[in-house]
Coordinates of C-alpha atoms in Angstrom, one line a residue:
X1 CA -72.5 -15.3 62.9
X2 CA -75.8 -17.7 62.9
X3 CA -78.8 -17.2 64.5
X4 CA -81.0 -20.4 65.5
X5 CA -85.8 -19.4 64.5
X6 CA -86.4 -21.6 67.4
X7 CA -84.4 -23.2 70.3
X8 CA -81.9 -26.0 70.6
X9 CA -82.3 -29.0 70.9
X10 CA -81.0 -32.1 69.3
X11 CA -82.2 -35.9 68.0
X12 CA -79.7 -38.8 68.0
X13 CA -79.7 -40.6 64.4
X14 CA -82.4 -43.0 63.8
X15 CA -81.9 -45.5 63.2
X16 CA -84.7 -45.8 59.9
X17 CA -84.7 -47.6 57.3
X18 CA -86.0 -46.3 53.2
X19 CA -86.6 -48.4 50.8
X20 CA -83.4 -48.2 48.3
X21 CA -84.3 -46.9 44.4
X22 CA -81.2 -49.3 43.3
X23 CA -77.4 -49.9 43.9
X24 CA -76.6 -46.1 43.9
X25 CA -74.9 -44.3 40.4
X26 CA -73.4 -42.3 42.5
X27 CA -70.5 -42.6 44.9
X28 CA -71.3 -39.8 47.9
X29 CA -73.8 -37.7 48.9
X30 CA -73.4 -33.7 49.9
X31 CA -75.5 -31.3 51.5
X32 CA -76.0 -27.4 52.1
X33 CA -78.1 -25.6 53.2
X34 CA -79.7 -24.5 56.4
X35 CA -82.9 -25.5 58.5
X36 CA -84.6 -27.6 55.7
X37 CA -81.5 -30.0 55.2
X38 CA -79.6 -30.1 58.4
X39 CA -79.3 -33.8 58.6
X40 CA -78.6 -32.9 63.0
X41 CA -75.2 -30.5 63.5
X42 CA -76.5 -29.2 66.9
X43 CA -77.2 -31.8 69.9
X44 CA -80.9 -31.9 71.5
X45 CA -80.9 -31.9 75.7
X46 CA -84.5 -33.3 75.1
X47 CA -83.5 -36.6 73.6
X48 CA -81.7 -40.1 73.9
X49 CA -77.9 -39.1 75.5
X50 CA -76.1 -38.2 72.2
X51 CA -79.3 -37.3 70.3
X52 CA -78.9 -34.1 67.8
X53 CA -81.5 -32.2 66.8
X54 CA -83.7 -31.8 63.5
X55 CA -86.1 -28.6 62.4
X56 CA -89.1 -31.3 61.8
X57 CA -91.8 -33.7 64.3
X58 CA -90.2 -35.5 66.6
X59 CA -91.0 -39.3 65.8
X60 CA -93.5 -40.0 68.7
X61 CA -96.7 -41.1 70.5
X62 CA -95.7 -38.8 72.8
X63 CA -93.2 -35.7 70.2
X64 CA -92.1 -33.8 73.4
X65 CA -88.7 -33.6 74.5
X66 CA -87.4 -35.6 77.1
X67 CA -89.2 -38.6 75.9
X68 CA -86.3 -40.2 74.4
X69 CA -88.5 -40.0 71.4
X70 CA -85.5 -39.0 68.7
X71 CA -86.5 -35.9 65.4
X72 CA -87.7 -38.1 62.5
X73 CA -85.4 -37.3 59.4
X74 CA -85.4 -35.4 57.5
X75 CA -85.6 -35.2 53.3
X76 CA -82.1 -35.1 52.6
X77 CA -81.7 -38.1 54.7
X78 CA -84.6 -40.4 53.6
X79 CA -83.2 -39.3 50.4
X80 CA -80.2 -41.1 50.6
X81 CA -81.1 -43.7 52.3
X82 CA -83.3 -45.0 49.2
X83 CA -79.8 -44.0 47.3
X84 CA -78.3 -46.5 48.9
X85 CA -75.8 -44.1 50.0
X86 CA -76.8 -45.1 53.9
X87 CA -77.1 -42.6 56.8
X88 CA -76.1 -38.7 56.4
X89 CA -75.0 -36.9 59.2
X90 CA -73.3 -34.1 60.0
X91 CA -70.4 -32.5 58.9
X92 CA -70.0 -30.1 62.5
X93 CA -72.0 -31.5 64.8
X94 CA -70.8 -31.4 68.2
X95 CA -72.3 -34.3 69.4
X96 CA -70.3 -36.4 66.7
X97 CA -66.6 -35.2 68.1
X98 CA -67.5 -35.6 71.6
X99 CA -68.7 -39.8 71.1
X100 CA -65.6 -40.5 68.2
X101 CA -68.3 -40.8 65.3
X102 CA -66.6 -39.3 62.0
X103 CA -68.0 -36.5 60.6
X104 CA -70.7 -36.6 57.8
X105 CA -71.2 -35.5 54.6
X106 CA -74.0 -33.0 55.8
X107 CA -73.0 -29.3 55.8
X108 CA -76.5 -27.8 55.7
X109 CA -76.9 -25.9 59.7
X110 CA -79.9 -24.6 60.4
X111 CA -79.8 -20.9 60.8
X112 CA -77.7 -20.9 57.3
X113 CA -78.6 -17.5 55.1
X114 CA -77.0 -17.4 51.8
X115 CA -74.4 -16.4 53.1
X116 CA -73.5 -18.6 55.4
X117 CA -74.4 -21.0 53.0
X118 CA -71.8 -20.4 50.8
X119 CA -68.7 -20.4 54.0
X120 CA -70.1 -24.1 54.0
X121 CA -67.9 -24.7 50.8
X122 CA -65.2 -21.6 50.5
X123 CA -65.0 -21.2 53.8
X124 CA -64.0 -17.8 52.5
X125 CA -65.4 -16.9 55.8
X126 CA -66.8 -18.0 59.3
X127 CA -66.6 -21.5 57.1
X128 CA -69.0 -24.3 58.8
X129 CA -70.0 -22.7 62.6
X130 CA -73.1 -24.7 64.3
X131 CA -73.4 -21.7 66.8
X132 CA -76.3 -21.5 69.3
X133 CA -78.6 -18.3 69.7
X134 CA -76.8 -16.9 71.9
X135 CA -73.9 -16.7 70.4
X136 CA -72.3 -19.8 72.0
X137 CA -69.7 -21.5 69.8
X138 CA -70.2 -24.9 70.1
X139 CA -67.4 -26.4 66.9
X140 CA -66.3 -24.3 63.9
X141 CA -64.7 -25.8 61.4
X142 CA -62.6 -25.5 57.7
X143 CA -65.6 -25.1 54.6
X144 CA -65.9 -27.9 52.7
X145 CA -63.4 -27.4 50.1
X146 CA -60.8 -26.4 52.1
X147 CA -61.1 -29.2 54.4
X148 CA -60.2 -31.4 50.8
X149 CA -57.5 -29.0 50.0
X150 CA -56.4 -29.7 53.5
X151 CA -57.0 -33.0 53.4
X152 CA -54.8 -33.6 49.9
X153 CA -58.0 -34.6 48.7
X154 CA -60.1 -33.5 44.9
X155 CA -64.0 -33.0 45.1
X156 CA -65.2 -36.3 43.9
X157 CA -67.3 -35.4 40.7
X158 CA -69.7 -38.3 40.9
X159 CA -71.5 -37.2 44.0
X160 CA -74.5 -35.5 43.8
X161 CA -74.9 -33.0 45.9
X162 CA -77.4 -30.8 47.0
X163 CA -77.8 -27.1 47.3
X164 CA -81.0 -25.4 49.4
X165 CA -80.6 -21.7 51.2
X166 CA -83.0 -18.1 50.9
X167 CA -85.6 -18.6 53.5
X168 CA -83.1 -17.3 56.6
X169 CA -82.9 -14.2 54.0
X170 CA -85.8 -14.2 54.0
X171 CA -86.5 -14.3 57.9
X172 CA -83.5 -12.5 58.6
X173 CA -85.0 -9.5 57.0
X174 CA -82.3 -9.4 54.8
X175 CA -84.7 -9.5 51.5
X176 CA -87.2 -6.7 51.8
X177 CA -87.2 -5.5 47.7
X178 CA -86.9 -7.0 44.8
X179 CA -82.9 -6.9 43.9
X180 CA -82.1 -7.5 47.7
X181 CA -84.4 -10.9 46.7
X182 CA -82.8 -11.3 43.1
X183 CA -79.0 -10.2 45.0
X184 CA -80.7 -13.7 47.3
X185 CA -80.8 -16.1 44.7
X186 CA -77.8 -14.8 43.4
X187 CA -75.6 -15.8 46.1
X188 CA -77.0 -18.8 45.9
X189 CA -75.8 -19.8 43.0
X190 CA -72.7 -18.5 43.9
X191 CA -72.5 -22.1 45.5
X192 CA -74.0 -23.6 43.2
X193 CA -71.2 -22.6 40.5
X194 CA -68.4 -22.8 43.5
X195 CA -69.8 -26.5 43.0
X196 CA -69.5 -26.7 40.2
X197 CA -65.7 -24.9 39.3
X198 CA -64.7 -27.0 41.8
X199 CA -65.9 -30.3 39.8
X200 CA -69.4 -31.1 40.0
X201 CA -71.6 -33.1 38.3
X202 CA -74.4 -33.7 39.6
X203 CA -76.1 -30.7 41.6
X204 CA -78.8 -31.1 42.4
X205 CA -80.9 -27.5 43.8
X206 CA -84.5 -26.7 45.1
X207 CA -86.9 -23.9 44.4
X208 CA -87.0 -21.7 47.4
X209 CA -90.7 -22.8 48.9
X210 CA -93.3 -20.1 48.9
X211 CA -92.3 -18.2 52.2
X212 CA -95.9 -16.5 52.1
X213 CA -98.1 -19.5 52.6
X214 CA -96.4 -20.8 55.3
X215 CA -98.0 -20.2 59.3
X216 CA -95.3 -17.2 59.6
X217 CA -96.4 -15.2 56.9
X218 CA -100.0 -16.0 56.7
X219 CA -99.9 -15.3 61.0
X220 CA -98.5 -12.4 60.6
X221 CA -100.5 -11.2 58.1
X222 CA -97.0 -10.7 55.3
X223 CA -98.0 -12.7 52.5
X224 CA -98.5 -10.2 50.4
X225 CA -95.0 -8.8 51.3
X226 CA -93.3 -11.8 51.4
X227 CA -95.4 -13.3 47.6
X228 CA -93.9 -11.1 45.1
X229 CA -90.3 -11.7 46.5
X230 CA -89.9 -15.8 47.0
X231 CA -90.8 -15.0 43.4
X232 CA -88.9 -12.8 42.4
X233 CA -86.4 -15.4 44.3
X234 CA -86.9 -18.1 42.2
X235 CA -87.2 -15.7 38.5
X236 CA -83.5 -14.9 39.7
X237 CA -82.3 -18.2 40.6
X238 CA -83.8 -20.8 37.7
X239 CA -82.0 -17.3 35.3
X240 CA -79.3 -18.6 37.0
X241 CA -79.3 -22.2 36.9
X242 CA -80.2 -22.5 33.5
X243 CA -76.9 -21.2 32.5
X244 CA -74.4 -23.1 35.2
X245 CA -72.3 -25.7 32.9
X246 CA -72.7 -29.3 35.3
X247 CA -76.1 -31.7 35.6
X248 CA -78.4 -29.2 37.8
X249 CA -81.4 -31.5 38.9
X250 CA -84.5 -28.9 39.8
X251 CA -87.0 -29.4 42.2
X252 CA -89.7 -27.7 42.1
X253 CA -90.7 -27.1 45.0
X254 CA -93.4 -24.1 45.0
X255 CA -95.7 -25.9 42.9
X256 CA -94.9 -29.9 44.2
X257 CA -96.7 -27.7 47.0
X258 CA -99.9 -26.7 46.0
X259 CA -100.3 -30.3 44.6
X260 CA -100.2 -31.7 47.6
X261 CA -102.8 -28.7 49.2
X262 CA -104.5 -28.5 46.3
X263 CA -105.5 -32.7 47.6
X264 CA -103.7 -33.1 50.7
X265 CA -106.2 -36.3 50.9
X266 CA -103.7 -38.3 48.4
X267 CA -100.8 -37.2 50.2
X268 CA -102.6 -37.6 53.1
X269 CA -103.2 -35.2 55.2
X270 CA -105.8 -33.8 56.1
X271 CA -108.9 -32.4 53.8
X272 CA -111.0 -30.5 56.2
X273 CA -107.8 -28.7 58.0
X274 CA -106.6 -25.1 57.1
X275 CA -102.7 -26.5 56.4
X276 CA -100.9 -23.7 55.2
X277 CA -102.2 -21.0 58.6
X278 CA -102.0 -24.1 61.0
X279 CA -99.2 -26.3 62.3
X280 CA -97.7 -29.0 64.8
X281 CA -96.2 -27.0 67.3
X282 CA -94.5 -24.0 68.0
X283 CA -96.2 -21.2 65.5
X284 CA -99.0 -18.5 67.2
X285 CA -101.9 -21.4 65.1
X286 CA -101.9 -24.7 66.3
X287 CA -103.5 -27.6 64.7
X288 CA -107.0 -28.1 66.6
X289 CA -107.7 -31.3 66.2
X290 CA -103.6 -32.4 65.1
X291 CA -101.5 -30.5 66.6
X292 CA -99.5 -31.3 69.4
X293 CA -102.3 -30.1 71.9
X294 CA -104.9 -30.8 69.9
X295 CA -107.7 -33.8 70.1
X296 CA -105.6 -36.4 68.3
X297 CA -101.6 -35.1 68.1
X298 CA -100.4 -36.5 64.9
X299 CA -97.9 -34.4 63.0
X300 CA -98.1 -36.9 59.9
X301 CA -101.4 -34.9 58.6
X302 CA -99.7 -31.7 58.5
X303 CA -97.9 -30.1 56.5
X304 CA -95.4 -27.7 59.2
X305 CA -94.0 -28.9 61.9
X306 CA -93.7 -25.3 63.0
X307 CA -93.6 -21.1 61.7
X308 CA -91.8 -22.9 58.9
X309 CA -90.2 -26.1 59.2
X310 CA -92.5 -29.0 57.2
X311 CA -93.0 -32.1 58.8
X312 CA -92.1 -35.7 58.6
X313 CA -94.7 -36.0 55.8
X314 CA -94.2 -33.1 53.8
X315 CA -89.4 -34.3 54.2
X316 CA -91.2 -37.5 52.8
X317 CA -92.5 -35.9 50.1
X318 CA -89.5 -33.5 48.8
X319 CA -87.4 -36.7 49.0
X320 CA -89.8 -39.0 47.0
X321 CA -90.0 -36.1 44.9
X322 CA -86.8 -35.5 44.6
X323 CA -85.7 -39.4 43.7
X324 CA -88.9 -39.4 41.3
X325 CA -86.8 -37.5 38.6
X326 CA -83.0 -39.0 39.7
X327 CA -84.8 -42.2 39.3
X328 CA -86.6 -41.0 36.0
X329 CA -83.5 -42.5 33.1
X330 CA -83.1 -45.8 35.4
X331 CA -86.7 -46.9 33.5
X332 CA -87.1 -44.7 30.1
X333 CA -83.7 -45.6 29.0
X334 CA -85.9 -49.0 29.3
X335 CA -87.9 -48.0 26.2
X336 CA -84.7 -49.2 23.2
X337 CA -83.9 -52.5 25.1
X338 CA -87.0 -52.8 25.1
X339 CA -87.1 -52.4 20.8
X340 CA -84.3 -54.1 20.6
X341 CA -85.0 -57.2 23.3
X342 CA -88.3 -57.7 20.0
X343 CA -85.6 -57.6 17.4
X344 CA -83.9 -59.7 18.8
X345 CA -86.9 -62.6 19.2
X346 CA -87.6 -61.3 15.8
X347 CA -84.1 -62.9 14.0
X348 CA -84.4 -65.7 16.5
X349 CA -88.4 -67.4 15.0
X350 CA -86.1 -66.5 11.8
X351 CA -83.0 -68.1 12.4
X352 CA -85.0 -71.2 14.1
X353 CA -86.8 -71.1 10.8
X354 CA -84.0 -71.6 8.2
X355 CA -82.5 -74.1 10.2
X356 CA -84.7 -76.1 10.3
X357 CA -84.9 -75.7 6.7
X358 CA -81.3 -76.0 5.9
X359 CA -81.5 -79.3 4.0
X360 CA -84.6 -78.6 2.4
X361 CA -84.7 -76.2 0.4
X362 CA -87.5 -75.8 -2.1
X363 CA -86.7 -76.7 -5.1
X364 CA -85.3 -74.6 -7.9
X365 CA -88.2 -71.7 -9.0
X366 CA -90.6 -71.9 -6.2
X367 CA -92.1 -70.2 -3.5
X368 CA -92.2 -71.0 0.0
X369 CA -93.9 -69.4 3.2
X370 CA -94.8 -69.1 7.1
X371 CA -97.0 -68.2 9.2
X372 CA -95.7 -68.0 12.6
X373 CA -97.3 -66.8 16.3
X374 CA -94.5 -66.5 19.9
X375 CA -94.8 -65.0 22.8
X376 CA -92.0 -63.7 24.7
X377 CA -90.3 -63.2 28.0
X378 CA -88.0 -60.3 28.9
X379 CA -86.1 -59.5 32.2
X380 CA -84.7 -57.4 33.9
X381 CA -82.4 -57.3 36.8
X382 CA -81.6 -54.0 38.9
X383 CA -78.2 -51.3 37.7
X384 CA -76.5 -49.0 38.9
X385 CA -78.7 -46.6 37.1
X386 CA -81.2 -48.9 36.0
X387 CA -84.4 -50.0 37.2
X388 CA -85.2 -53.9 37.8
X389 CA -87.8 -55.0 35.0
X390 CA -90.6 -57.7 33.9
X391 CA -92.1 -58.0 30.9
X392 CA -94.6 -59.6 28.0
X393 CA -94.6 -59.9 24.5
X394 CA -96.5 -61.7 22.2
X395 CA -96.1 -61.4 17.4
X396 CA -97.5 -63.3 14.1
X397 CA -94.7 -63.4 11.6
X398 CA -95.2 -64.3 7.8
X399 CA -93.0 -64.1 5.4
X400 CA -91.5 -65.7 2.1
X401 CA -88.4 -67.4 0.5
X402 CA -87.9 -68.3 -3.3
X403 CA -84.6 -69.8 -4.8
X404 CA -82.9 -68.3 -7.4
X405 CA -80.6 -71.8 -7.6
X406 CA -79.3 -74.3 -6.0
X407 CA -76.5 -72.1 -4.4
X408 CA -78.8 -68.5 -3.4
X409 CA -82.1 -68.4 -1.0
X410 CA -84.0 -65.0 -1.2
X411 CA -86.7 -64.0 1.2
X412 CA -89.0 -61.2 2.8
X413 CA -90.5 -61.4 6.3
X414 CA -92.1 -59.4 8.4
X415 CA -92.9 -59.1 11.7
X416 CA -95.9 -57.5 14.2
X417 CA -94.9 -57.5 17.9
X418 CA -96.5 -56.1 21.6
X419 CA -94.4 -55.9 24.3
X420 CA -95.3 -54.4 28.0
X421 CA -92.7 -54.0 30.2
X422 CA -93.4 -53.0 33.8
X423 CA -90.3 -50.9 35.7
X424 CA -89.1 -49.9 39.1
X425 CA -90.3 -50.0 42.4
X426 CA -94.0 -49.4 42.0
X427 CA -94.9 -50.8 38.6
X428 CA -94.5 -48.2 35.7
X429 CA -96.5 -49.7 32.5
X430 CA -94.6 -49.0 29.5
X431 CA -95.8 -51.3 26.5
X432 CA -94.3 -50.9 22.5
X433 CA -96.1 -52.0 19.5
X434 CA -93.7 -52.9 16.0
X435 CA -94.2 -53.5 12.9
X436 CA -90.3 -55.5 12.0
X437 CA -89.4 -55.7 8.4
X438 CA -87.2 -58.3 7.3
X439 CA -84.6 -58.6 3.6
X440 CA -82.8 -61.6 3.7
X441 CA -80.2 -64.2 1.7
X442 CA -79.2 -67.9 1.9
X443 CA -76.3 -69.1 0.4
X444 CA -75.3 -73.1 1.1
X445 CA -73.1 -75.1 -1.0
X446 CA -70.0 -77.9 0.0
X447 CA -70.5 -77.6 3.3
X448 CA -70.9 -73.7 3.0
X449 CA -73.4 -72.2 4.7
X450 CA -74.5 -68.7 5.4
X451 CA -76.8 -65.5 5.4
X452 CA -77.6 -61.6 5.8
X453 CA -80.0 -60.1 6.9
X454 CA -81.4 -56.2 6.9
X455 CA -83.9 -55.4 9.4
X456 CA -86.1 -51.9 9.8
X457 CA -88.8 -51.3 12.2
X458 CA -91.1 -48.5 13.0
X459 CA -91.7 -48.6 16.9
X460 CA -95.4 -47.1 18.3
X461 CA -94.4 -46.3 22.5
X462 CA -98.3 -46.0 22.8
X463 CA -98.6 -46.0 26.6
X464 CA -96.6 -45.1 28.5
X465 CA -96.7 -43.8 32.4
X466 CA -93.7 -42.9 34.9
X467 CA -94.6 -44.1 38.8
X468 CA -94.0 -43.8 42.0
X469 CA -94.7 -42.6 45.4
X470 CA -94.8 -39.0 46.7
X471 CA -95.6 -39.7 50.3
X472 CA -98.1 -42.0 50.3
X473 CA -99.7 -40.7 47.0
X474 CA -99.4 -43.0 43.8
X475 CA -98.4 -40.3 41.1
X476 CA -98.3 -40.8 36.9
X477 CA -96.9 -39.5 34.0
X478 CA -97.9 -40.5 30.8
X479 CA -96.7 -40.1 27.4
X480 CA -96.4 -41.3 24.6
X481 CA -93.5 -41.4 21.6
X482 CA -92.5 -43.2 18.3
X483 CA -89.8 -44.2 17.0
X484 CA -87.1 -47.1 14.7
X485 CA -84.5 -49.8 14.3
X486 CA -82.6 -51.3 11.2
X487 CA -79.6 -53.6 11.4
X488 CA -77.6 -55.2 9.8
X489 CA -76.4 -59.4 10.6
X490 CA -74.9 -61.9 9.2
X491 CA -73.5 -65.7 9.4
X492 CA -71.3 -67.4 8.3
X493 CA -71.1 -71.1 9.0
X494 CA -69.7 -74.9 7.8
X495 CA -70.9 -78.5 8.0
X496 CA -68.5 -81.1 9.6
X497 CA -71.3 -83.9 8.8
X498 CA -70.7 -85.7 5.4
X499 CA -74.4 -85.7 3.1
X500 CA -77.3 -87.4 3.6
X501 CA -76.3 -88.1 7.5
X502 CA -78.7 -88.4 10.0
X503 CA -76.7 -85.6 11.8
X504 CA -75.3 -82.5 11.4
X505 CA -73.0 -79.5 13.3
X506 CA -72.5 -76.4 12.2
X507 CA -69.8 -73.8 14.0
X508 CA -71.0 -70.8 12.7
X509 CA -69.2 -67.0 13.3
X510 CA -71.9 -64.2 13.8
X511 CA -71.8 -59.9 13.3
X512 CA -74.8 -57.4 13.7
X513 CA -74.3 -54.1 14.1
X514 CA -78.1 -52.4 14.9
X515 CA -79.0 -48.4 15.8
X516 CA -82.8 -48.6 17.9
X517 CA -84.1 -44.8 18.2
X518 CA -87.0 -43.4 20.6
X519 CA -88.0 -40.6 19.5
X520 CA -88.4 -37.8 22.4
X521 CA -91.8 -36.5 24.0
X522 CA -92.8 -34.7 27.2
X523 CA -95.6 -36.7 29.9
X524 CA -98.0 -34.9 29.7
X525 CA -99.3 -31.7 31.7
X526 CA -96.6 -28.9 33.5
X527 CA -96.3 -30.4 37.2
X528 CA -93.9 -30.6 40.2
X529 CA -93.5 -33.9 38.3
X530 CA -94.1 -34.6 34.4
X531 CA -91.1 -34.8 32.7
X532 CA -89.8 -33.7 29.1
X533 CA -86.9 -36.1 28.1
X534 CA -84.3 -36.0 24.8
X535 CA -84.1 -38.6 21.5
X536 CA -81.9 -41.8 22.8
X537 CA -80.2 -43.4 20.2
X538 CA -79.7 -47.3 21.2
X539 CA -75.9 -48.9 20.2
X540 CA -75.5 -52.1 18.8
X541 CA -71.8 -54.4 17.1
X542 CA -72.0 -57.9 18.0
X543 CA -69.6 -60.4 17.1
X544 CA -70.3 -63.6 17.7
X545 CA -69.4 -66.9 18.1
X546 CA -72.0 -70.6 18.4
X547 CA -72.6 -73.9 16.9
X548 CA -76.2 -75.6 15.5
X549 CA -77.6 -79.3 15.8
X550 CA -79.7 -81.2 13.4
X551 CA -81.0 -84.5 13.7
X552 CA -83.5 -86.7 11.8
X553 CA -85.3 -88.3 14.0
X554 CA -87.4 -89.7 11.8
X555 CA -88.5 -89.4 8.0
X556 CA -90.6 -86.7 9.1
X557 CA -89.4 -85.3 12.7
X558 CA -86.3 -83.1 12.6
X559 CA -85.1 -81.8 15.6
X560 CA -82.9 -78.7 15.8
X561 CA -81.1 -76.4 18.0
X562 CA -78.3 -73.8 18.4
X563 CA -76.1 -72.2 20.8
X564 CA -74.1 -68.7 20.9
X565 CA -72.3 -66.2 22.4
X566 CA -72.2 -62.7 21.9
X567 CA -69.7 -60.1 22.9
X568 CA -70.8 -56.4 23.0
X569 CA -68.8 -54.0 21.5
X570 CA -70.9 -51.2 22.1
X571 CA -71.5 -51.1 26.4
X572 CA -71.4 -48.0 27.4
X573 CA -74.0 -46.6 29.0
X574 CA -76.8 -44.9 28.1
X575 CA -78.0 -42.0 29.2
X576 CA -80.9 -39.1 28.8
X577 CA -81.1 -35.6 28.7
X578 CA -84.3 -34.7 30.8
X579 CA -86.4 -31.2 31.9
X580 CA -89.3 -30.6 34.1
X581 CA -92.1 -29.1 31.9
X582 CA -92.2 -26.5 34.4
X583 CA -88.7 -25.2 34.8
X584 CA -88.4 -25.4 30.8
X585 CA -84.9 -24.8 30.0
X586 CA -82.8 -26.8 32.9
X587 CA -82.0 -30.1 31.2
X588 CA -80.0 -32.0 32.8
X589 CA -78.4 -35.8 31.5
X590 CA -78.4 -38.3 33.6
X591 CA -76.5 -41.9 33.2
X592 CA -79.5 -44.9 32.5
X593 CA -79.1 -49.2 31.7
X594 CA -75.6 -50.5 30.6
X595 CA -76.1 -52.9 28.4
X596 CA -73.5 -55.8 28.8
X597 CA -71.3 -56.6 27.2
X598 CA -72.0 -60.8 26.3
X599 CA -75.1 -62.3 25.7
X600 CA -75.3 -66.4 25.7
X601 CA -78.6 -67.3 23.0
X602 CA -79.8 -71.1 23.1
X603 CA -82.1 -73.0 21.1
X604 CA -84.4 -75.7 21.1
X605 CA -86.7 -77.4 18.5
X606 CA -89.1 -79.9 16.3
X607 CA -90.2 -79.5 12.9
X608 CA -92.9 -82.0 11.8
X609 CA -93.9 -82.4 8.4
X610 CA -97.5 -82.8 7.9
X611 CA -97.6 -83.5 4.0
X612 CA -95.3 -83.5 1.8
X613 CA -95.8 -79.8 1.5
X614 CA -96.6 -78.5 4.5
X615 CA -94.0 -78.6 8.0
X616 CA -94.9 -77.6 11.4
X617 CA -92.5 -76.5 13.7
X618 CA -91.8 -75.2 17.5
X619 CA -88.9 -73.9 19.2
X620 CA -87.7 -72.5 22.0
X621 CA -85.5 -69.6 23.3
X622 CA -83.6 -68.5 25.7
X623 CA -80.7 -65.4 26.1
X624 CA -79.3 -64.7 28.9
X625 CA -76.6 -62.1 29.8
X626 CA -75.5 -60.6 33.8
X627 CA -78.3 -58.0 33.6
X628 CA -80.6 -59.5 31.0
X629 CA -82.6 -62.7 30.6
X630 CA -85.4 -63.9 27.6
X631 CA -87.9 -66.9 27.7
X632 CA -89.3 -67.0 23.7
X633 CA -91.4 -69.8 22.6
X634 CA -93.6 -69.6 19.1
X635 CA -95.0 -72.1 16.5
X636 CA -95.5 -71.5 12.8
X637 CA -96.2 -73.4 9.5
X638 CA -94.9 -73.5 6.3
X639 CA -96.2 -74.1 2.3
X640 CA -94.4 -75.0 -0.7
X641 CA -95.8 -72.9 -3.4

């Protein structure tokens, strides 16, 4: 039998819109648990017609039943909206059934114990039941997996699943000692394992909040009794979560709450009130200032709505916390893309140099040197599992070439680059300083030409700051790491113009293999949001075709241009393995940026001979793919020695 902790009311669905982090990389969102994530299974007689109840405060301004005010969204509903997956509604709501509305994907029911959470998934007993305190059964459905089987469907492995529970085991006095606490955690793990065995890949699992620091426990003098039991529950939960063969995304809720309580004003909460002992309404210690009967009622200033349930302020913080973990790989997988963008700029600058010198190599046995400065801009569009980003950078390059004979020239180049990128909803800041070295060989004879370049580089990511919202606060987690890259590229072309012509046109084909590796690193500290990332490797295998053109405007002035289309054959989505610094041992791998399968690059430039041995060159380049735009401008001096 389901026992609810407070008198039942209800709420209609809020017409609320949360800013979407990205187009959803998940195909759906399914929630199982108790009142902390119940999206509205029960009717709300104190709200508007068709309203359902959620276990948090009403939206105001009076916060009272009967005034047409609905209940605020809970954390899972806010998270669903942030993921772009739409409104999350109850799976077994009698209100939905009465109104002819479809059932939703939220199977959490207020009052559920861990056994009942499992039953809502596997259907070994009651399945999903919405039942009043007096035992009145408002509606009953087959459990989630049973319902799927009855409809001839299988579990969606690309959806996100959310499992919480355990609080009612304590409040129903099913947990009175450590063995009972570990057994309770084990029953919640049965739900996680049931979903995993049915095919779930992505499972979010919040740790049990510290019940000892709630108005219920503190008001009843039970804090010292509950604290070690809640700790034992979470210890066992963490131990078992680490063994599940799925992408388990844990939420360190107890640590997050401690961090909020340590600096409440940062999160918009009252800093001069006892936020653990008092509540907004429905507990023994209603806050005298911000409580419903206080001088200035405002649940957004408090942590607890009643003796155990969070206010909308806490619900928002929990949703933001979950979203920050899901969104982290969307930004962090852009680190290899920053380096790859630097490589494209470096190679493009060299090729502009080569094109300007195509028919005017230095004499045999002579050296020619160059120095160049350039600026770059990199824009990355939002993807299903990738954040939008805008970046800029600058570089200084120098090098030289030596002509072996009539057909061959060898050379080296060194480039120093700095690239900055702002990514995500809160403009996270990422920076890399790159040192790239290239050895190249060039060939030209009888209108045929070719070049081959080998590039290696060292990457110094010395200022990485991931930023995100937690409620009204904007947090930043910092770290730094290093990396390396190398590439091998070549082109083969044929000049269709006659020797000595003012114009030249050369169709060509190209090929490149590149590899970027970013070393794993940990964000500083052990906060609830600090993460550890494994190594990332980005490979590129490209074939291309293009055309170069040159026009000798005057004996001193040359115009040159090129356009090339490259096909990317290594275009699988990138991913990164992550774990919370505060919960080592539970790692999860999530998808991130997906490289485009084709890239069009174009450049145009001018070379002006200043003296017999000295030339000044300027060039503009542009690269475009479905999710990337890259621009660059450069200026160089070339001197024959």
